[in-house]
Coordinates of C-alpha atoms and ligand atoms in Angstrom, one line a residue:
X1 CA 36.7 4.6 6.9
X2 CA 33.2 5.8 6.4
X3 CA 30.4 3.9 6.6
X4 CA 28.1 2.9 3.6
X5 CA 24.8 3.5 5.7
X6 CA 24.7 6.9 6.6
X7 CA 21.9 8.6 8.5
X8 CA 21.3 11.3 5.8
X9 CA 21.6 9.8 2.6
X10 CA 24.4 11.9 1.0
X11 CA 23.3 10.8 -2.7
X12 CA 21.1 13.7 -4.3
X13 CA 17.8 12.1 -5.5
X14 CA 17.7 12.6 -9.2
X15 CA 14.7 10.3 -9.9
X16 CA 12.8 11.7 -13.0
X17 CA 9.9 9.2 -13.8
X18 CA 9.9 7.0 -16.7
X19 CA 7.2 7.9 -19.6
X20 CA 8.8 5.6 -22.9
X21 CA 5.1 5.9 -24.8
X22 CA 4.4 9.4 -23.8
X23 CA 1.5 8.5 -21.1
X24 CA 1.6 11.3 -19.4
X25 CA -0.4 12.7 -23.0
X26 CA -3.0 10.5 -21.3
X27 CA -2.9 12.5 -18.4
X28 CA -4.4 16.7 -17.4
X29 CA -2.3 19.1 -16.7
X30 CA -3.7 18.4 -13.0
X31 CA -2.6 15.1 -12.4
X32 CA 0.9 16.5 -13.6
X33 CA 1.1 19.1 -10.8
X34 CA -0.2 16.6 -8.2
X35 CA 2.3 14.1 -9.0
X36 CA 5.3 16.7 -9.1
X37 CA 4.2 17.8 -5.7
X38 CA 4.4 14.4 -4.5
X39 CA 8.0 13.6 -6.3
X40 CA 8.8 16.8 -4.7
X41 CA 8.3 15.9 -1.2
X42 CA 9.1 12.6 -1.6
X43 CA 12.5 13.9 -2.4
X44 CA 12.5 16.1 0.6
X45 CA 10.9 14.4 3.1
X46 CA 11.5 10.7 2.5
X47 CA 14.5 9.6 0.2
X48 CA 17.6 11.4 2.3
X49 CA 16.2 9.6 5.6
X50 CA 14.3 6.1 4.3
X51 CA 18.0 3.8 4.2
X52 CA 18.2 4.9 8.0
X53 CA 14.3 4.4 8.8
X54 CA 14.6 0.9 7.1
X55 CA 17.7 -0.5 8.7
X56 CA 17.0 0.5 12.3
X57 CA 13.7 -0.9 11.4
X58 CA 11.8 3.0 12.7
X59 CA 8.5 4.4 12.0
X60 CA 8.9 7.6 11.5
X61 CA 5.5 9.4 12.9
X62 CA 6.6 12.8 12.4
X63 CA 5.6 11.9 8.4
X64 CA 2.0 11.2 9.5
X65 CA 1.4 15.2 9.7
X66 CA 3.2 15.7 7.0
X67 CA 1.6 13.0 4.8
X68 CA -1.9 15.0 5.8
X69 CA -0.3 18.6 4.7
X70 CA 0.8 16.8 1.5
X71 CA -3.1 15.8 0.5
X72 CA -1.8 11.9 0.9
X73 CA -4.3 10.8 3.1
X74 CA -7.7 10.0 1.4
X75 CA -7.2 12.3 -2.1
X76 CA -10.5 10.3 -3.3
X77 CA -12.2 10.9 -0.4
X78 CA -14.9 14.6 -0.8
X79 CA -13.3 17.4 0.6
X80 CA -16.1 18.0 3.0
X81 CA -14.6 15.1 4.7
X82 CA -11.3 16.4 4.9
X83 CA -10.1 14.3 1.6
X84 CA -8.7 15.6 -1.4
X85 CA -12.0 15.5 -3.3
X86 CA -9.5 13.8 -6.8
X87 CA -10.4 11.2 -9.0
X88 CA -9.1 8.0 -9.1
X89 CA -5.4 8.6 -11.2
X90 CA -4.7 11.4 -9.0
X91 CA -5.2 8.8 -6.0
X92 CA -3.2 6.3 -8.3
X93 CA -0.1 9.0 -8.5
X94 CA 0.3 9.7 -5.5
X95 CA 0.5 6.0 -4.6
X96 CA 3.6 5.8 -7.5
X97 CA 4.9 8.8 -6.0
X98 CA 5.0 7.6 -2.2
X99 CA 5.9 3.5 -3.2
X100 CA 9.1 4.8 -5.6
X101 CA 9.9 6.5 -2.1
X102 CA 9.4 3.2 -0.3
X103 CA 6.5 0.8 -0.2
X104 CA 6.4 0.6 3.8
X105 CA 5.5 4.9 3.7
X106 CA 2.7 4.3 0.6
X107 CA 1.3 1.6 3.2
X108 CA 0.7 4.3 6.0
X109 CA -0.8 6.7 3.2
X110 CA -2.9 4.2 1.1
X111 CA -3.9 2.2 4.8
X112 CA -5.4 5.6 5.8
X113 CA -6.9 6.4 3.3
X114 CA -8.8 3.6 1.5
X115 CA -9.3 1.3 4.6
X116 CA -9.8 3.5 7.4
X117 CA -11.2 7.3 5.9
X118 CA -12.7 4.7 2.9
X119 CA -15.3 2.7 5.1
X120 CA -15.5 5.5 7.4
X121 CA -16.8 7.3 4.5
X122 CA -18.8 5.4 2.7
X123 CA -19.9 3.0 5.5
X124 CA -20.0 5.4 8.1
X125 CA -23.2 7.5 9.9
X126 CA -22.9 11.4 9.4
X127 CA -21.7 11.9 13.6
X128 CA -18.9 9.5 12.6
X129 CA -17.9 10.8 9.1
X130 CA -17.5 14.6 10.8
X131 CA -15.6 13.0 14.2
X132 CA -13.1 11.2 12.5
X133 CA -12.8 11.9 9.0
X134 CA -11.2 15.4 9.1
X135 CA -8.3 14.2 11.7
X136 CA -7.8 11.1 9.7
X137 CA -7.2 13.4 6.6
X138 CA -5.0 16.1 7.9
X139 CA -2.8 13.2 9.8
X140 CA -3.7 14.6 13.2
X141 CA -5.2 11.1 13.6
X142 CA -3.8 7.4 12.5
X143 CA -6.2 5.0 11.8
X144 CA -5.6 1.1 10.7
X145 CA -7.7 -2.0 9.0
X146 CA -8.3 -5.4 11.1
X147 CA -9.5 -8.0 8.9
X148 CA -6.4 -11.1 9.2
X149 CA -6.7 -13.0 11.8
X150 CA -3.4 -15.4 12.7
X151 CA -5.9 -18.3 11.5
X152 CA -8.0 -16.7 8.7
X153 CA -5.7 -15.1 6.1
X154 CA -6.6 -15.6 2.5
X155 CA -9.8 -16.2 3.8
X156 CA -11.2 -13.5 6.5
X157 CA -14.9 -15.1 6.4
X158 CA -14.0 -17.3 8.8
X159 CA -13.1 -14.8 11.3
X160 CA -13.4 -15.4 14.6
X161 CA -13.3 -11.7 16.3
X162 CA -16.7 -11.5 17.6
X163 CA -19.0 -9.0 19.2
X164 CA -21.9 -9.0 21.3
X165 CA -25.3 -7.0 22.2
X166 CA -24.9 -6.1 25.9
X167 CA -27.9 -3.8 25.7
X168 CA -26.3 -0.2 25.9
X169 CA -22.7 -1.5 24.0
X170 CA -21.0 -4.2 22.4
X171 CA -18.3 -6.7 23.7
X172 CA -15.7 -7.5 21.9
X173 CA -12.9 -10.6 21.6
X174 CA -10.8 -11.7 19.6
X175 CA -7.4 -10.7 17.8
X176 CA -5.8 -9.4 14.2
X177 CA -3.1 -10.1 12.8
X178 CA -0.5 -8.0 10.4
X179 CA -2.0 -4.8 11.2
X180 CA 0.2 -2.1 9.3
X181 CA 0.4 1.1 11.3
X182 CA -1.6 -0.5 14.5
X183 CA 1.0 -0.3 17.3
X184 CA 0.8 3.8 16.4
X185 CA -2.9 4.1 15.4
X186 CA -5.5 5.8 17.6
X187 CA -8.3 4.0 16.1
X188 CA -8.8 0.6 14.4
X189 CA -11.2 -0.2 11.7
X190 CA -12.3 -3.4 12.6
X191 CA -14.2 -6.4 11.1
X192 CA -16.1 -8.8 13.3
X193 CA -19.1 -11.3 13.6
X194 CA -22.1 -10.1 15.3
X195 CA -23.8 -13.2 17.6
X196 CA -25.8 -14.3 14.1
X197 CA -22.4 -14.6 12.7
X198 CA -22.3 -11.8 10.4
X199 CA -19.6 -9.5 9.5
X200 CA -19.9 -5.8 10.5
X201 CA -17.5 -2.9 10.9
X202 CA -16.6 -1.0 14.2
X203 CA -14.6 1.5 15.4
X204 CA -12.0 1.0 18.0
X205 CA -10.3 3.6 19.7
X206 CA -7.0 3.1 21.5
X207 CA -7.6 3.5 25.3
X208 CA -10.6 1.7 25.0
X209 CA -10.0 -1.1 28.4
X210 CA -9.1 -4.4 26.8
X211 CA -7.8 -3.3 23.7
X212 CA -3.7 -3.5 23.3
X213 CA -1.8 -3.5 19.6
X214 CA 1.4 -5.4 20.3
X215 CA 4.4 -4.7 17.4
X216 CA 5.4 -7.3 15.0
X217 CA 8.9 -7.4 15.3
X218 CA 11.8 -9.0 13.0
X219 CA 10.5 -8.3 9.8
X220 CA 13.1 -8.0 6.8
X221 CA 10.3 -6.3 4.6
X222 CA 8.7 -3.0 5.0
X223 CA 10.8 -2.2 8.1
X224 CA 9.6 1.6 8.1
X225 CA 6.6 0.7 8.1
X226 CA 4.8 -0.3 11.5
X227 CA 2.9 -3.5 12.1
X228 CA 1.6 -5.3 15.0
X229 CA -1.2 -7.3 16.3
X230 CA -5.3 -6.0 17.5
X231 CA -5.8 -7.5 20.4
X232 CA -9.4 -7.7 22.0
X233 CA -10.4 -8.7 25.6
X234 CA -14.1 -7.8 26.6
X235 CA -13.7 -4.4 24.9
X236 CA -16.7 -2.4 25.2
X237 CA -17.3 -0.3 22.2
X238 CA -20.2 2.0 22.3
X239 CA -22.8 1.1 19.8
X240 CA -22.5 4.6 18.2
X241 CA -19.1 2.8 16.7
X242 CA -20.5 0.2 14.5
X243 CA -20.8 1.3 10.8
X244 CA -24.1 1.3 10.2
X245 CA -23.8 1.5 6.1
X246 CA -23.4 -2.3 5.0
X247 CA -22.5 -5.5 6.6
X248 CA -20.8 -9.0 5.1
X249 CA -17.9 -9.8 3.5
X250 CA -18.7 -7.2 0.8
X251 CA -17.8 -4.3 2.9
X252 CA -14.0 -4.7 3.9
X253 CA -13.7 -6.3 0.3
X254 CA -15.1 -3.1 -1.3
X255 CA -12.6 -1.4 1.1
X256 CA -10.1 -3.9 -0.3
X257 CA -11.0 -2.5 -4.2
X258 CA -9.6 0.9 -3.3
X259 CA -6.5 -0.2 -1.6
X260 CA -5.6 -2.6 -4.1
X261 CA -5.8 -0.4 -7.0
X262 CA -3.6 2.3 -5.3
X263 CA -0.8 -0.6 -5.1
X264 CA -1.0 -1.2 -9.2
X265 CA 0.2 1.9 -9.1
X266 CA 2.3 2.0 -6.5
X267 CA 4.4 -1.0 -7.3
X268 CA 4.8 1.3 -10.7
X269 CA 6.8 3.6 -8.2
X270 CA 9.2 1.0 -6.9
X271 CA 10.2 -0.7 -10.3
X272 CA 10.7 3.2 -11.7
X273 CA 13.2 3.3 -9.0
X274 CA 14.7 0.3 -9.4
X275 CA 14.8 1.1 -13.2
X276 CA 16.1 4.3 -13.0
X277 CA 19.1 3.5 -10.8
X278 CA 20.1 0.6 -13.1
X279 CA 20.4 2.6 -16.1
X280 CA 22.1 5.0 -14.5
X281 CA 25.0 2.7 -12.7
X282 CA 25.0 0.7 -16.1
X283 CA 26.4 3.2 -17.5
X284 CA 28.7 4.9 -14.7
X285 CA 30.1 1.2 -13.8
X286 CA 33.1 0.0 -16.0
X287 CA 34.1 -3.6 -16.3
X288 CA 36.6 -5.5 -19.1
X289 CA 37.3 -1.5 -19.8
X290 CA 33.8 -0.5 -21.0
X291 CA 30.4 0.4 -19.0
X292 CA 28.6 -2.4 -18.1
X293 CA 25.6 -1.0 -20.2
X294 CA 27.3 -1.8 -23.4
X295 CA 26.9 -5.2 -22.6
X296 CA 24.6 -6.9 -24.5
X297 CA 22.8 -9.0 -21.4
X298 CA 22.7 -6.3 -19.7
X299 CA 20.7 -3.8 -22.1
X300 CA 18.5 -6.9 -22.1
X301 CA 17.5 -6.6 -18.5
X302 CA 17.1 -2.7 -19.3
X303 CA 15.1 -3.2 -22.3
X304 CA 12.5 -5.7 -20.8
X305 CA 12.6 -3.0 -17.4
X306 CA 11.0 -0.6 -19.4
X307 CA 8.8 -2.6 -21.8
X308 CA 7.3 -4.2 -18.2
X309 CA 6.9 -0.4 -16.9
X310 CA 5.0 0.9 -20.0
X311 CA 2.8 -2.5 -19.7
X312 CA 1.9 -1.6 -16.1
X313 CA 1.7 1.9 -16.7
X314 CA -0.9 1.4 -19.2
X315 CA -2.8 -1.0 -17.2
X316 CA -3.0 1.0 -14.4
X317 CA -4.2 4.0 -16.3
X318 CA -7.1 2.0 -17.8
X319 CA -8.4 0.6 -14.7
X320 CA -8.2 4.2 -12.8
X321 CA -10.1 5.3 -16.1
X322 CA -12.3 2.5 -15.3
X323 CA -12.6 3.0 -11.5
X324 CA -13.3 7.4 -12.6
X325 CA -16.3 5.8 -14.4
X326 CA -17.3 3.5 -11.8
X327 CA -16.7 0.1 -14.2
X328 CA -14.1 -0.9 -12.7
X329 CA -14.7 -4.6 -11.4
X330 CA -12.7 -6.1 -8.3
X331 CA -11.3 -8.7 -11.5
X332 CA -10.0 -5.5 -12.9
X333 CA -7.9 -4.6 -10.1
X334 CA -7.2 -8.3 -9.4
X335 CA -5.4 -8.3 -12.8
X336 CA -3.5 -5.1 -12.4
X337 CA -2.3 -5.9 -9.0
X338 CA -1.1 -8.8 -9.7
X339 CA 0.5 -8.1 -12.7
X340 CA 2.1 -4.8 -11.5
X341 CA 3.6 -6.1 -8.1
X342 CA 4.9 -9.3 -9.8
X343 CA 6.5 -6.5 -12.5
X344 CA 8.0 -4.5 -9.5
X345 CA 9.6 -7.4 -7.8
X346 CA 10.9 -9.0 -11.0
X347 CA 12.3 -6.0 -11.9
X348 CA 13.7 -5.2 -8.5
X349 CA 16.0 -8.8 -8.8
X350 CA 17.1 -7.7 -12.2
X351 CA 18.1 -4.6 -10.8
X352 CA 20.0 -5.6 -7.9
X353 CA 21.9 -7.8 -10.5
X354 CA 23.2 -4.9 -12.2
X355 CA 24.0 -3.2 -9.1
X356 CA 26.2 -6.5 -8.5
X357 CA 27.6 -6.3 -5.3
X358 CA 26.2 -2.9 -4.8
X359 CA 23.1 -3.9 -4.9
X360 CA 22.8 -5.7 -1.8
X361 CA 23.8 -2.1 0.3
X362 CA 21.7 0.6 1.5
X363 CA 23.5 3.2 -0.6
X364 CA 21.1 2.1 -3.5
X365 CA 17.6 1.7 -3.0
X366 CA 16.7 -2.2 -4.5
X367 CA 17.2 -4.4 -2.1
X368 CA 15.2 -2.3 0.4
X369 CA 11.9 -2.2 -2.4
X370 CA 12.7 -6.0 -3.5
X371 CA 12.2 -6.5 -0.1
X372 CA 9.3 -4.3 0.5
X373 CA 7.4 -6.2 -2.6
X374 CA 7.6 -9.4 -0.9
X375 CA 5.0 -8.3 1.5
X376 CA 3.3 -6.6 -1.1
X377 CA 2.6 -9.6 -2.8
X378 CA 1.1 -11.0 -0.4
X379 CA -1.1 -8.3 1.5
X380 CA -4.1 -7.4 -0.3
X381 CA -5.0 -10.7 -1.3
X382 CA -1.7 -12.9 -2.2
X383 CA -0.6 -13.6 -6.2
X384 CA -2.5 -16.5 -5.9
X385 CA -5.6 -15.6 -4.7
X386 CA -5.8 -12.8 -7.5
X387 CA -5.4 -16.0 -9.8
X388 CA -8.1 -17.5 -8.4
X389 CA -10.1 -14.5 -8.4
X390 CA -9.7 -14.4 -12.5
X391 CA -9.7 -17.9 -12.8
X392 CA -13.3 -17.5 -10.9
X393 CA -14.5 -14.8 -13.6
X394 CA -13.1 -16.6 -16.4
X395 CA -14.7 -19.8 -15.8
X396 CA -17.7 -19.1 -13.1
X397 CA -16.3 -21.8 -11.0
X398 CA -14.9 -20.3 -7.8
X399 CA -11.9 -22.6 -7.0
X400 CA -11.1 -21.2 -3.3
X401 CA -11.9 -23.8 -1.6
Ligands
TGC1 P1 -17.1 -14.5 -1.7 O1 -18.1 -15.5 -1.5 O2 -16.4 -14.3 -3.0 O3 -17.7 -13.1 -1.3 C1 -18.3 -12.8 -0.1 C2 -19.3 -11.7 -0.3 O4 -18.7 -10.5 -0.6 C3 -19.2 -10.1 -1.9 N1 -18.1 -9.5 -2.6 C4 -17.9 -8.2 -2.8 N2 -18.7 -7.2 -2.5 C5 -18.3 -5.9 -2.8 N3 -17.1 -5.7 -3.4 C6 -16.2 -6.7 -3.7 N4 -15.1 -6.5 -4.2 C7 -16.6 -8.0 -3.4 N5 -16.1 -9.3 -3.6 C8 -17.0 -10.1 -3.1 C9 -19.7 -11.3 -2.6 O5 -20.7 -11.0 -3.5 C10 -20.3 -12.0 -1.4 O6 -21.5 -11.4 -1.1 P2 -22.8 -12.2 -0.4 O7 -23.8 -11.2 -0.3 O8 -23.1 -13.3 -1.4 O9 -22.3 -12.8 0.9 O10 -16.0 -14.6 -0.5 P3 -15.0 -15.9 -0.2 O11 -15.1 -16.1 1.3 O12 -15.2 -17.0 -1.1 O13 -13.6 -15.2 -0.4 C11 -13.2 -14.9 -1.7 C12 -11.7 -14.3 -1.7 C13 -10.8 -15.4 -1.4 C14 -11.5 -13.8 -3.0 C15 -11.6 -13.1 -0.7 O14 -12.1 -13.4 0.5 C16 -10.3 -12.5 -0.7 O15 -10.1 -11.5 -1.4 N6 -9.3 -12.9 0.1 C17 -8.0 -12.2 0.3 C18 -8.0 -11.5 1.6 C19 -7.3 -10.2 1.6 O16 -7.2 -9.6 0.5 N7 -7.0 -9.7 2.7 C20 -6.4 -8.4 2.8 C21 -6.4 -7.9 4.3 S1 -6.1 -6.2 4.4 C22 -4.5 -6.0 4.0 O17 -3.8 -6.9 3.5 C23 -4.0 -4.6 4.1 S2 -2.3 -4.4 3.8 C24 -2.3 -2.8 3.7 C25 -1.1 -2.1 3.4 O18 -0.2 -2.1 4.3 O19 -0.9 -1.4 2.3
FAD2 P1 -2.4 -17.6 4.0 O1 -3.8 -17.3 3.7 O2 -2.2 -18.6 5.1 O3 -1.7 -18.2 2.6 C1 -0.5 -18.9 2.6 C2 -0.3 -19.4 1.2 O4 -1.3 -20.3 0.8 C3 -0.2 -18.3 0.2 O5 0.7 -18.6 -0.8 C4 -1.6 -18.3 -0.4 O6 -1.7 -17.8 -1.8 C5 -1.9 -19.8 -0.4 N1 -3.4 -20.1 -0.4 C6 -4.3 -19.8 0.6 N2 -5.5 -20.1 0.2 C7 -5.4 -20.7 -1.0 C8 -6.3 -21.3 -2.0 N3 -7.6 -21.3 -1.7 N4 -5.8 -21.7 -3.1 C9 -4.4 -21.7 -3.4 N5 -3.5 -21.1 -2.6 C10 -4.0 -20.6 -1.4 N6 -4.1 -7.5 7.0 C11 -5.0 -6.7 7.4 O7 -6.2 -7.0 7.7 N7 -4.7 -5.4 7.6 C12 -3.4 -4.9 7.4 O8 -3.2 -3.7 7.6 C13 -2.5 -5.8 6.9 N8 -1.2 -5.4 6.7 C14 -0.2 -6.3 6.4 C15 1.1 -5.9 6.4 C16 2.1 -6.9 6.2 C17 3.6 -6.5 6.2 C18 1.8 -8.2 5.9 C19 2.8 -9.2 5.5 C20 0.5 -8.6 5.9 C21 -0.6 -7.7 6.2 N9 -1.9 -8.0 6.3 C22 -2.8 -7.2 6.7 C23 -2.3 -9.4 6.1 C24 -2.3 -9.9 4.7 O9 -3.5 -9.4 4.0 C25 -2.3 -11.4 4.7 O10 -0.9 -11.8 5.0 C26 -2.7 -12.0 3.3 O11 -4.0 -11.8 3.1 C27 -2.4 -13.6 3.3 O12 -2.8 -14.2 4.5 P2 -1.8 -15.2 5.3 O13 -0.6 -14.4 5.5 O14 -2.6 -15.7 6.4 O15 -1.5 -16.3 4.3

């Protein structure tokens, strides 16, 4: 009998992208081509392998190359520091493109590039812009973001990774938490207090004595994706490695801006998926002699699938509008992240519901993203805190604490 996982996915991938209110009008003839390259590599490269990267729980690092070759890694970022020199919705397709793939492989992409080549970039001096941000962009280097701590989650400013002036370098202690890609990473963005207890950046690089990135193991979400712990005894980091651009809270949060508004559009990706696959086994599937998608609560879960999409899709094109303008406010992207990865993982239960039995196997692709979107719900600042953070602009009174 053969098996339902296999390690090629035999299934060709005949995702098309879903445009009900003709968006893509709303989009150049560049951010077309962009976007088909990614669906086209995504379809090579990703969908016949990602049921077998998932359920054996493997990081594939062979894709980090490939993810720099693609133009994945830091499209926003100036091509003189080996980004893709794009505007924002470029950045934001190629997010849809890699999450309807899976969200664990858009983590690796978006991780690089708006929280490691992002601070490096905009934080960084000129000697550490042209030593790390061209290797970071073509995927010869991986790079991750240390901000959670196992005690300061939802609220990294009490952080208590520490570093200290030792004259001719820094000491550092401490430990991170949920680190996507840090068990693989060669250098670790890192946020830490300085002795008068404010928050700076600094580069880590893996071999530096002291500095280990145990894996996180056990997860039932993102399983492709690698996570692990940043783990600092007495590490000396040469003073050259602290970002000299900004300090505070300010900094990882404007990191945090980036990252958060490539998952508005990446969540897009995963209910597209989702969506897609439903209509299409709705109508293949027969029960009581008919397809199933001539049942009338059934066309109800499709219909409200695609009025949710066009609601996210729009959303998300307005606030990468905004963010190309540079008016885009962290409440904006608060709103459309939370909006479009509560979307995605709605839609991803209604979809597995179709899929009925199905649903729950590797041979479709829903339980894997449902999955997926529980973490991305809560990294990136949780449902709730994106509440708060609207409930703070909407009535001035910051109700955090
Ligand atoms: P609060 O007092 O609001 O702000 C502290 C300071 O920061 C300034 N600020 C910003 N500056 C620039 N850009 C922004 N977006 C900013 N937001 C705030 C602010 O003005 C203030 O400056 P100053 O000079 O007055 O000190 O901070 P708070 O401590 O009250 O916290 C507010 C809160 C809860 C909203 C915030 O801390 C928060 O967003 N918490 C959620 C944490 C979070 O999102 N963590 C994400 C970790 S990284 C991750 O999950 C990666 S997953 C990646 C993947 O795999 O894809
Ligand atoms: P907590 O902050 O303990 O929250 C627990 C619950 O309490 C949540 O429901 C939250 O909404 C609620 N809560 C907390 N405070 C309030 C409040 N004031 N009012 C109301 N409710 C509140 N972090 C990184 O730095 N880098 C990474 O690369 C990274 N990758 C991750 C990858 C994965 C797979 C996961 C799961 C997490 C990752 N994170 C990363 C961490 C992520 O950002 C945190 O998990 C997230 O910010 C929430 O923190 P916490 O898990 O400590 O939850």
């Amino acid at each position: 009998m053969e098996s339902i996982s296999s390690k090629q996915s035999r299934k060709p991938d005949l995702f098309e992208g879903v445009d009900f209110l003709e968006i893509d009008d709303l989009l150049s003839e560049e951010h077309k081509l962009i976007r088909g390259a990614i669906r086209d590599f995504v379809k090579k490269e990703i969908s016949p392998f990602i049921e077998d990267w998932a359920q054996r729980a493997y990081f594939p690092s062979e894709i980090v190359k490939k993810f720099g070759e693609v133009g994945a890694f830091g499209p926003q970022i100036p091509t003189e520091y080996g980004g893709g020199g794009l505007d924002y919705i470029s950045y934001g397709l190629i997010m849809q493109e890699i999450e309807r793939g899976d969200s664990g492989m858009r983590s690796t992409a978006s991780v690089q590039g708006s929280l490691v080549m992002y601070p490096i970039y905009k934080f960084g001096s000129e000697e550490q812009r042209k030593k790390y941000l061209p290797k970071l962009g073509s995927g010869e280097m991986l790079g991750c973001f240390g901000l959670t701590e196992p005690d300061h989650g939802s609220n990294p400013s009490g952080m208590t990774t520490h570093f200290k002036d030792m004259g001719d370098h820094y000491l550092l202690n401490g430990a991170k938490m949920w680190i996507s890609n840090a068990p693989e990473a060669d250098i670790a963005v890192v946020w830490a207090k300085n002795e008068a207890g404010r928050i700076h950046g600094l580069i880590v690089e893996r071999g530096m004595e002291g500095f280990s990135t145990p894996e996180t193991h056990g997860k039932w979400s993102l399983r492709a994706s690698c996570t692990g712990e940043l783990v600092f005894q007495d590490v000396k980091v040469p003073k050259e490695n602290l970002l000299p651009g900004k300090s505070g809270l300010g900094a990882p949060l404007m990191c945090l801006d980036s990252a958060r508004f490539g998952i508005a559009w990446g969540s897009i990706g995963a209910a597209m998926d989702c969506y897609e696959s439903s209509r299409r086994y709705a109508s293949e599937r027969i029960q009581f002699d008919k397809p199933i998608a001539s049942f009338q609560l059934v066309q109800k879960k499709l219909s409200e699938m695609l009025t949710e999409i066009t609601k996210a899709q729009l959303l998300a094109w307005k606030v990468g509008k905004m963010m190309n303008e540079g008016k885009a406010k962290t409440v904006h992207i608060s709103m459309a992240k939370r909006n479009n990865v509560e979307m995605a993982l709605n839609i991803a239960r209604e979809a597995r519901q179709i899929h009925g039995g199905m649903g729950i196997t590797g041979e479709y692709p829903l339980m894997r993203h449902m999955m997926n979107l529980e973490s991305v719900i809560t990294y990136e600042g949780t449902h709730d805190i994106h509440l708060l953070i609207l409930g703070n602009e909407i009535t001035g009174i910051p109700a955090f604490g």
